[in-house]
Short mmCIF file of C-alpha atoms and ligand atoms in Angstrom, two decimals:
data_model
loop_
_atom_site.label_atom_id
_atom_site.label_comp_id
_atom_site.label_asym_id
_atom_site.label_seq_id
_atom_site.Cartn_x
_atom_site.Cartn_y
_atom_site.Cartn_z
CA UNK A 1 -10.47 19.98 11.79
CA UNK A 2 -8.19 17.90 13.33
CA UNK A 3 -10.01 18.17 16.58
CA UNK A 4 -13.12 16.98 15.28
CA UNK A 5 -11.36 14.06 13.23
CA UNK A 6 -10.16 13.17 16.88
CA UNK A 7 -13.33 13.20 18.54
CA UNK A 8 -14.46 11.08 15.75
CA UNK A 9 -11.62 8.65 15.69
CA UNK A 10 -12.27 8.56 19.41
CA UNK A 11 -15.58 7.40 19.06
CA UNK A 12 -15.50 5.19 16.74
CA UNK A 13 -15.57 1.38 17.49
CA UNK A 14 -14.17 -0.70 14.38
CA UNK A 15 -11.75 1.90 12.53
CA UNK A 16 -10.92 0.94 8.80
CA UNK A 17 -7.25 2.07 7.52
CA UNK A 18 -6.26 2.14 3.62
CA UNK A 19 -2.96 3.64 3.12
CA UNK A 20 -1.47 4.31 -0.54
CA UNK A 21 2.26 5.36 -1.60
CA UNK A 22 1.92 8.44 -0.24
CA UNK A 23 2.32 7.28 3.37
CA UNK A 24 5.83 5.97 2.59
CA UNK A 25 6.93 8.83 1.11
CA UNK A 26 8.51 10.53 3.69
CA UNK A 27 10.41 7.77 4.29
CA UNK A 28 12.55 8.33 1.02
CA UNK A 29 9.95 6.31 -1.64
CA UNK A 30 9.25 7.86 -4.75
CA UNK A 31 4.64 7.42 -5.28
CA UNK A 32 3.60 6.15 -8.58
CA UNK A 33 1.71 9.46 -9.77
CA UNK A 34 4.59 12.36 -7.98
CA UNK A 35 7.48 13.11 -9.13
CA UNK A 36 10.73 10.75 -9.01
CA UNK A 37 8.08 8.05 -9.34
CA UNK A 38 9.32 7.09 -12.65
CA UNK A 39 12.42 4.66 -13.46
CA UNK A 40 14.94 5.24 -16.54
CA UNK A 41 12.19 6.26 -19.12
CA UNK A 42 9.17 3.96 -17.86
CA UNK A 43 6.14 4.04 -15.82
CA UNK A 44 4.67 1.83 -12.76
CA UNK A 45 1.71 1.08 -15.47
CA UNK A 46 4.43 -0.35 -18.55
CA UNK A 47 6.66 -2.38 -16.15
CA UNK A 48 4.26 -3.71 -13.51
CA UNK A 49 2.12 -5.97 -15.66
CA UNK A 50 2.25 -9.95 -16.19
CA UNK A 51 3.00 -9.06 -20.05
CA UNK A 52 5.88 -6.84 -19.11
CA UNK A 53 7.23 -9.79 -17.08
CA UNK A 54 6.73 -12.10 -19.75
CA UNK A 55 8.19 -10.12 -22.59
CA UNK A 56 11.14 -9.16 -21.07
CA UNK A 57 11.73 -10.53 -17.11
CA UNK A 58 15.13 -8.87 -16.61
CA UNK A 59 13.95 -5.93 -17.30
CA UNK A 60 10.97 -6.02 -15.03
CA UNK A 61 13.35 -7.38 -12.26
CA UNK A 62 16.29 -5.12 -13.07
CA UNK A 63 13.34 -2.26 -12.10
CA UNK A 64 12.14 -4.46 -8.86
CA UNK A 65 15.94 -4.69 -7.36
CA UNK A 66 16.14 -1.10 -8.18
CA UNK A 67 12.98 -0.61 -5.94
CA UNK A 68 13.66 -3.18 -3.30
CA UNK A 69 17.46 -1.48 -2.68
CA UNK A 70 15.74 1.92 -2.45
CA UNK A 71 13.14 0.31 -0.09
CA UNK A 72 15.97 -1.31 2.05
CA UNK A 73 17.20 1.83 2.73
CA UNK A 74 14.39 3.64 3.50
CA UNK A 75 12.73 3.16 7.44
CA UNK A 76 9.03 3.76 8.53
CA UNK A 77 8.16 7.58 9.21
CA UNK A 78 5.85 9.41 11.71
CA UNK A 79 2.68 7.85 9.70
CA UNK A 80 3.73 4.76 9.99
CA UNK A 81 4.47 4.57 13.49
CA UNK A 82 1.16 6.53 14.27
CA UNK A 83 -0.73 3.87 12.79
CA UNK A 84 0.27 1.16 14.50
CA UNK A 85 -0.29 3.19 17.63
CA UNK A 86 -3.63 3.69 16.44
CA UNK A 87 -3.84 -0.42 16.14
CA UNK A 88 -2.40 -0.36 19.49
CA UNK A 89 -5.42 2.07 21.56
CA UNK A 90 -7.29 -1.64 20.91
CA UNK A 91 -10.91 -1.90 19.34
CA UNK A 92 -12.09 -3.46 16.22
CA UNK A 93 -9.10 -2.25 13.42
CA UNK A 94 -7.75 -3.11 10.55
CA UNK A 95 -5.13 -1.38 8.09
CA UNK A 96 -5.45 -2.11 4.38
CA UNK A 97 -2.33 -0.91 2.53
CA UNK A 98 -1.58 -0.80 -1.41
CA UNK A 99 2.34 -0.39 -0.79
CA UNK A 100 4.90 -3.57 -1.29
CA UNK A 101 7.31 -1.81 1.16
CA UNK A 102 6.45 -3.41 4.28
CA UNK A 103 7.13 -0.52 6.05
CA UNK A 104 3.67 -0.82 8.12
CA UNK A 105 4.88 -4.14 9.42
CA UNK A 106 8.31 -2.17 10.11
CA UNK A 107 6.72 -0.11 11.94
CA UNK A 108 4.73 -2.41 14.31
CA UNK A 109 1.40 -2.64 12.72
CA UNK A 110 0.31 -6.44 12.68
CA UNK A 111 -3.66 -6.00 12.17
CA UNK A 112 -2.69 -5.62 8.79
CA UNK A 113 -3.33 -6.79 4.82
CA UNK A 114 -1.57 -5.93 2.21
CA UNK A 115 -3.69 -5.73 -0.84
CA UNK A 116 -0.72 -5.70 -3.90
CA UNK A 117 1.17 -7.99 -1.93
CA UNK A 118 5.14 -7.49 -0.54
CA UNK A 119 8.77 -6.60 -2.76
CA UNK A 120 10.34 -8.91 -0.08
CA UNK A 121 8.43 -11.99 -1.17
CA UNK A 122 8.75 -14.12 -4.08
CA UNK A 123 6.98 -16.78 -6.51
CA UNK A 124 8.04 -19.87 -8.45
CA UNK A 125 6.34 -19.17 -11.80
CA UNK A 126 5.73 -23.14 -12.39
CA UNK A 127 4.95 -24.35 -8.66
CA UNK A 128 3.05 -21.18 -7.18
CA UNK A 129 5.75 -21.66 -4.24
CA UNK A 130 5.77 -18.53 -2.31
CA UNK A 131 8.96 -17.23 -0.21
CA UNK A 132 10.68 -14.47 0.89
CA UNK A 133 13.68 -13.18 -1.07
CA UNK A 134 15.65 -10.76 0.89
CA UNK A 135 19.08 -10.59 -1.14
CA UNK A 136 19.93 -6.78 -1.63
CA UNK A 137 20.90 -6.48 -4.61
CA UNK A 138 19.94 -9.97 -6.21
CA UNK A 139 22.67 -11.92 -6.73
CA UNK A 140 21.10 -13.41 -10.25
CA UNK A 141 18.58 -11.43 -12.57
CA UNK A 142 16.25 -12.37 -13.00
CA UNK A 143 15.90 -14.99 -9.88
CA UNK A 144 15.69 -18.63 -10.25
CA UNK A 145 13.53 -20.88 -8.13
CA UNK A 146 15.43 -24.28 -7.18
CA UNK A 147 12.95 -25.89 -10.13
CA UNK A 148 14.84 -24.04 -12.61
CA UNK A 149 11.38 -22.05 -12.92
CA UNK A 150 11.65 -18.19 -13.05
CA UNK A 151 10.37 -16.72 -9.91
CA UNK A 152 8.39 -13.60 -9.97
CA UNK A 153 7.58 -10.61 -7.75
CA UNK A 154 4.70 -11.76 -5.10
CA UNK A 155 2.90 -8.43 -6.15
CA UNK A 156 -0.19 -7.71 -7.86
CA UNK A 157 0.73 -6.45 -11.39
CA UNK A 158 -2.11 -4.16 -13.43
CA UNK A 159 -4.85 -6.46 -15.31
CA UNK A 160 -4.13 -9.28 -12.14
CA UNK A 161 -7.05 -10.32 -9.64
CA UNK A 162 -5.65 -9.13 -6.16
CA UNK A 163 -5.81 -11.96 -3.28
CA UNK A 164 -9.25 -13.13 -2.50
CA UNK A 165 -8.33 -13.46 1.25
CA UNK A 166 -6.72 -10.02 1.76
CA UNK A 167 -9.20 -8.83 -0.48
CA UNK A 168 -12.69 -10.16 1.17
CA UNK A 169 -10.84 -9.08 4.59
CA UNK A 170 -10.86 -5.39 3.45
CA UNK A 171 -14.19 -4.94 1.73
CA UNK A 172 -15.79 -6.38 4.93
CA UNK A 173 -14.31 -3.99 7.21
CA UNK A 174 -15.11 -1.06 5.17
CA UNK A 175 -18.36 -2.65 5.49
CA UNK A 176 -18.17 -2.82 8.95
CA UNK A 177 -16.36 -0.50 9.94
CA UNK A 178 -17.96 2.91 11.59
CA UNK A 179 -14.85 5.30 10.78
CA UNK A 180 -12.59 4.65 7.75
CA UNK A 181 -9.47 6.66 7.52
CA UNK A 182 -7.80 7.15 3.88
CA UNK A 183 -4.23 7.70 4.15
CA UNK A 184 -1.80 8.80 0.78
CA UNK A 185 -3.68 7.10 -1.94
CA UNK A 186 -4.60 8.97 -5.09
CA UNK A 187 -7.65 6.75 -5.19
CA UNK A 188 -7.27 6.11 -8.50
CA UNK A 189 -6.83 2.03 -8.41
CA UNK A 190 -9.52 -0.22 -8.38
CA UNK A 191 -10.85 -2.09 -6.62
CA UNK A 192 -8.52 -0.54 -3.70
CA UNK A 193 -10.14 2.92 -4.56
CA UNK A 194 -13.98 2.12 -3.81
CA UNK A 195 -12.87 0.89 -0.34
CA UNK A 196 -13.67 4.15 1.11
CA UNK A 197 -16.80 4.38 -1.13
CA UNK A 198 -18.42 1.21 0.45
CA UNK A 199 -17.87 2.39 3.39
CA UNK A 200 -19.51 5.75 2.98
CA UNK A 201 -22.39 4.06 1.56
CA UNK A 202 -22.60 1.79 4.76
CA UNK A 203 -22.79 4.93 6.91
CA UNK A 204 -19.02 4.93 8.00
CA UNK A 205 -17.14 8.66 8.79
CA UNK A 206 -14.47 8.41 6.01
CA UNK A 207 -11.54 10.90 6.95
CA UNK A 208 -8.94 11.25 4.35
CA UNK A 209 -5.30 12.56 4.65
CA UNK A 210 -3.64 14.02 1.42
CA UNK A 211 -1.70 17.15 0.64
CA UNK A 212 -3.63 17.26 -2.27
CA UNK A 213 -7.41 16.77 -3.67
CA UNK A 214 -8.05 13.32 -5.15
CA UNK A 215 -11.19 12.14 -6.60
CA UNK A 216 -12.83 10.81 -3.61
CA UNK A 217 -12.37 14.21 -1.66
CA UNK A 218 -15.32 15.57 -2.53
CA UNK A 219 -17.51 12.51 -1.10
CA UNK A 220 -15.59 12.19 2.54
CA UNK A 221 -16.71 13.68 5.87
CA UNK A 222 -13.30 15.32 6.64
CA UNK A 223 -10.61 16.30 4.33
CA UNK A 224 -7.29 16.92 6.31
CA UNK A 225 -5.16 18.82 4.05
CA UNK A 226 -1.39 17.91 4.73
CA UNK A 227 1.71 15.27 4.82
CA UNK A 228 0.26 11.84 6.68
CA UNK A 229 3.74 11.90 8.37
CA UNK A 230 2.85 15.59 10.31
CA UNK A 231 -1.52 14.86 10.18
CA UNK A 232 -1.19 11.21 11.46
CA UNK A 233 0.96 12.19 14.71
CA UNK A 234 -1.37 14.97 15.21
CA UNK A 235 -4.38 12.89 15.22
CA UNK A 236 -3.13 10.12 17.38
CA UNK A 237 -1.82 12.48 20.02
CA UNK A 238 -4.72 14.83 20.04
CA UNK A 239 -6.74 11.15 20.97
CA UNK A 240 -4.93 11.99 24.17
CA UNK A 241 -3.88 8.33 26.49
CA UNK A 242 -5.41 5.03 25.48
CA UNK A 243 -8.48 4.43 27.90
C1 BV8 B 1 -7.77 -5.60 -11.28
C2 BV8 B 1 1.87 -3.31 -7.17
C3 BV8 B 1 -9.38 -6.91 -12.19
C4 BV8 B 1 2.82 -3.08 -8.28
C5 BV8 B 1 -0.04 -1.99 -7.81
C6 BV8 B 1 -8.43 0.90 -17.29
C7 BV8 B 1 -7.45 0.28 -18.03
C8 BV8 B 1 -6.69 -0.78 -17.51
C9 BV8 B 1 -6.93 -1.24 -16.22
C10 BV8 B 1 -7.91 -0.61 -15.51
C11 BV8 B 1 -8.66 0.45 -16.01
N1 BV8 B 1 -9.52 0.85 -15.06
C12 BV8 B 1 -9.34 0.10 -13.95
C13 BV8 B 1 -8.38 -0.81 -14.22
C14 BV8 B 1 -7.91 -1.81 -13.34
C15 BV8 B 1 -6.57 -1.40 -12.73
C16 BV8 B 1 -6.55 0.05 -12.31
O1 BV8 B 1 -7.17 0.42 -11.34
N2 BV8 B 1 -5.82 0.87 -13.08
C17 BV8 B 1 -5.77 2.29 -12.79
C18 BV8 B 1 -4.32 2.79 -13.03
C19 BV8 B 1 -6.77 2.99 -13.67
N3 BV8 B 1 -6.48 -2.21 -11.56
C20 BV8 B 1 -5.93 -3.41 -11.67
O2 BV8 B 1 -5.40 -3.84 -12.69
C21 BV8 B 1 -6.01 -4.27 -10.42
N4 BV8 B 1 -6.54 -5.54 -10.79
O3 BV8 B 1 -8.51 -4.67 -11.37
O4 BV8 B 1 -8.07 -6.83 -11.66
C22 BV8 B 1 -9.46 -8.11 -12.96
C23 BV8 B 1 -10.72 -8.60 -13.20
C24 BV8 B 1 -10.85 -9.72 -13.91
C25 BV8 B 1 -9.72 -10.37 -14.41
C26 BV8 B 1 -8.45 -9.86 -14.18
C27 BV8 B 1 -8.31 -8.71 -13.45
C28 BV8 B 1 -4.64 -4.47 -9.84
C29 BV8 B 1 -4.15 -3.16 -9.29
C30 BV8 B 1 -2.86 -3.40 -8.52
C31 BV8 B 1 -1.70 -2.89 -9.34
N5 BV8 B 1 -0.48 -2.97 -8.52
N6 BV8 B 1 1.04 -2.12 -7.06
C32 BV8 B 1 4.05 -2.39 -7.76
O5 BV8 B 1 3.95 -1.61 -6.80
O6 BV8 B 1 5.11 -2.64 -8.36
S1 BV8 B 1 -0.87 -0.55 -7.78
C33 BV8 B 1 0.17 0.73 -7.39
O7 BV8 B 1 -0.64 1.90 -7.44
C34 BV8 B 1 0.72 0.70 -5.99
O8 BV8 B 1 0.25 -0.36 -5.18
C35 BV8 B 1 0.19 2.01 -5.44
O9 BV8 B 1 0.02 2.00 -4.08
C36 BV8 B 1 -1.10 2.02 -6.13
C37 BV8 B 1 -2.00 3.18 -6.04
O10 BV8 B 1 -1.26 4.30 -6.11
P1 BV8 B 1 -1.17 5.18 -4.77
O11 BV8 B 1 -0.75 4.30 -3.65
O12 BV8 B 1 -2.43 5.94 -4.59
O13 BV8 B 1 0.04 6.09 -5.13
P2 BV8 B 1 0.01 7.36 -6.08
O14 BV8 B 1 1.42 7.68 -6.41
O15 BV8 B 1 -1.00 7.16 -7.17
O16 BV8 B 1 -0.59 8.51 -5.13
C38 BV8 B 1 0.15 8.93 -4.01
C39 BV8 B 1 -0.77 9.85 -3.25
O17 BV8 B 1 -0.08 10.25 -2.07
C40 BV8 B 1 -1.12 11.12 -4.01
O18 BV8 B 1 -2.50 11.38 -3.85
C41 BV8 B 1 -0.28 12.20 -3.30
O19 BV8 B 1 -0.99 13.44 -3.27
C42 BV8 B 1 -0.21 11.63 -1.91
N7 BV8 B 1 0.95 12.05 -1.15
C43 BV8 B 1 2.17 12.42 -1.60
N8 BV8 B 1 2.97 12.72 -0.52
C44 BV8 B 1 2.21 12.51 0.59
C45 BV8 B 1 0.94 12.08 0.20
N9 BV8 B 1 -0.04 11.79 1.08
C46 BV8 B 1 0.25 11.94 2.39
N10 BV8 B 1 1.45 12.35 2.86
C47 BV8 B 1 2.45 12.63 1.99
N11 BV8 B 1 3.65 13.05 2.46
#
């Protein structure tokens, strides 16, 4: 299987990457949907939400700084660095990740958009002003833009439109694309999940890579049944050196 996934990734001349939590967790982060990936008594789905935020913004940000100290701690793995290699063999590529972690730009990958957006960066509530935010731990929660203004997370919650930029950039490569690889996603977000979808439907070999089944298994060319951080590697190296 993983020869054949090789020969295809070989071939192929635009490659289309969407990678979900479980890329990073090797590295030491908990997914949504496994286990550890709950805080205290709550789930991704009750905290990450603009009505969470407005309710009760300490709380929301007292579960962010727990994230963003885990994340700081954490480095990219095997996947990680095998994608950016990929990115690196040259060709038509892009990697579309869900994960905040910015462990693909860690790892070297620049070709590279990041649908939910990044724990590092920040946003003024009132202005919109976007910045990064790298104190670890915050010094104040929740975090106060110069204004006076809240700031928030510079993340997609549930119920919120994801960047039209990042966004259009992803659905036309998996329209585009002729091979589009599927990485640690449970494929259960939209409108992340019909990525691979579109580009089945445009004729695209999707390949996906996941210990476990998820609901777009039964629709993709290859199913390679395993931890991205051992598959990934694999695949890369079995591509033998770049041409
Ligand atoms: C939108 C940032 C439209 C936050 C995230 C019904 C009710 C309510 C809402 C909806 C609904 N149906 C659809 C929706 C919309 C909703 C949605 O899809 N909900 C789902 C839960 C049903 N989507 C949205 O709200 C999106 N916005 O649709 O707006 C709209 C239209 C008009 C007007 C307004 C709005 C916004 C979605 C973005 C949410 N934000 N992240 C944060 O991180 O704090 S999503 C969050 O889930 C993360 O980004 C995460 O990446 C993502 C998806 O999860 P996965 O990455 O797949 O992770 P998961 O744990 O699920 O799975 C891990 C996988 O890895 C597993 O398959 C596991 O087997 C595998 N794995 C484990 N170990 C390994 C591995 N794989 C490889 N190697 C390993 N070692």
């Amino acid at each position: 299987m993983i020869a054949d996934a090789a020969e295809r990734l070989r071939r192929a001349k635009h490659i289309a990457v969407l990678t979900g939590a479980g890329v990073s967790a090797e590295s030491g982060i908990p997914t949504f949907r496994g286990e550890g990936g709950l805080w205290r008594q709550f789930r991704a789905e009750d905290l990450a939400t603009p009505e969470a935020f407005g309710r009760d913004p300490r709380l929301v940000w007292e579960w962010y700084d727990w994230r963003r100290q885990k994340v700081a701690a954490c480095r990219p793995n095997p996947a990680h660095h095998a994608l950016a290699a990929l990115e690196s063999r040259g060709g038509e590529f892009l990697l579309i990740t869900q994960n905040i972690d910015d462990l693909h730009r860690k790892a070297g990958s620049r070709r590279l958009v990041e649908l939910h957006g990044n724990i590092w960066r920040v946003r003024c509530v009132a202005e919109g002003a976007v910045s990064e935010l790298p104190d670890v731990p915050l010094r104040e929660i929740p975090p106060r833009c110069a204004c006076g203004s809240l700031l928030r997370p510079d993340i997609v919650w549930f119920g919120e439109m994801l960047p039209a930029e990042p966004l259009d950039r992803a659905f036309r490569a998996a329209e585009s694309c002729d091979l589009f690889l599927v990485a640690g996603t449970s494929a259960l977000v939209q409108p992340a999940a019909s990525l691979p979808l579109l580009a089945k439907q445009r004729g695209a070999t999707v390949i996906e890579v996941n210990p476990e089944p998820t609901p777009i298994s039964p629709l993709v060319d290859i199913s390679l049944q395993g931890k991205a951080g051992e598959i990934l590697p694999a695949l890369v190296a079995a591509l033998g050196p770049t041409p």
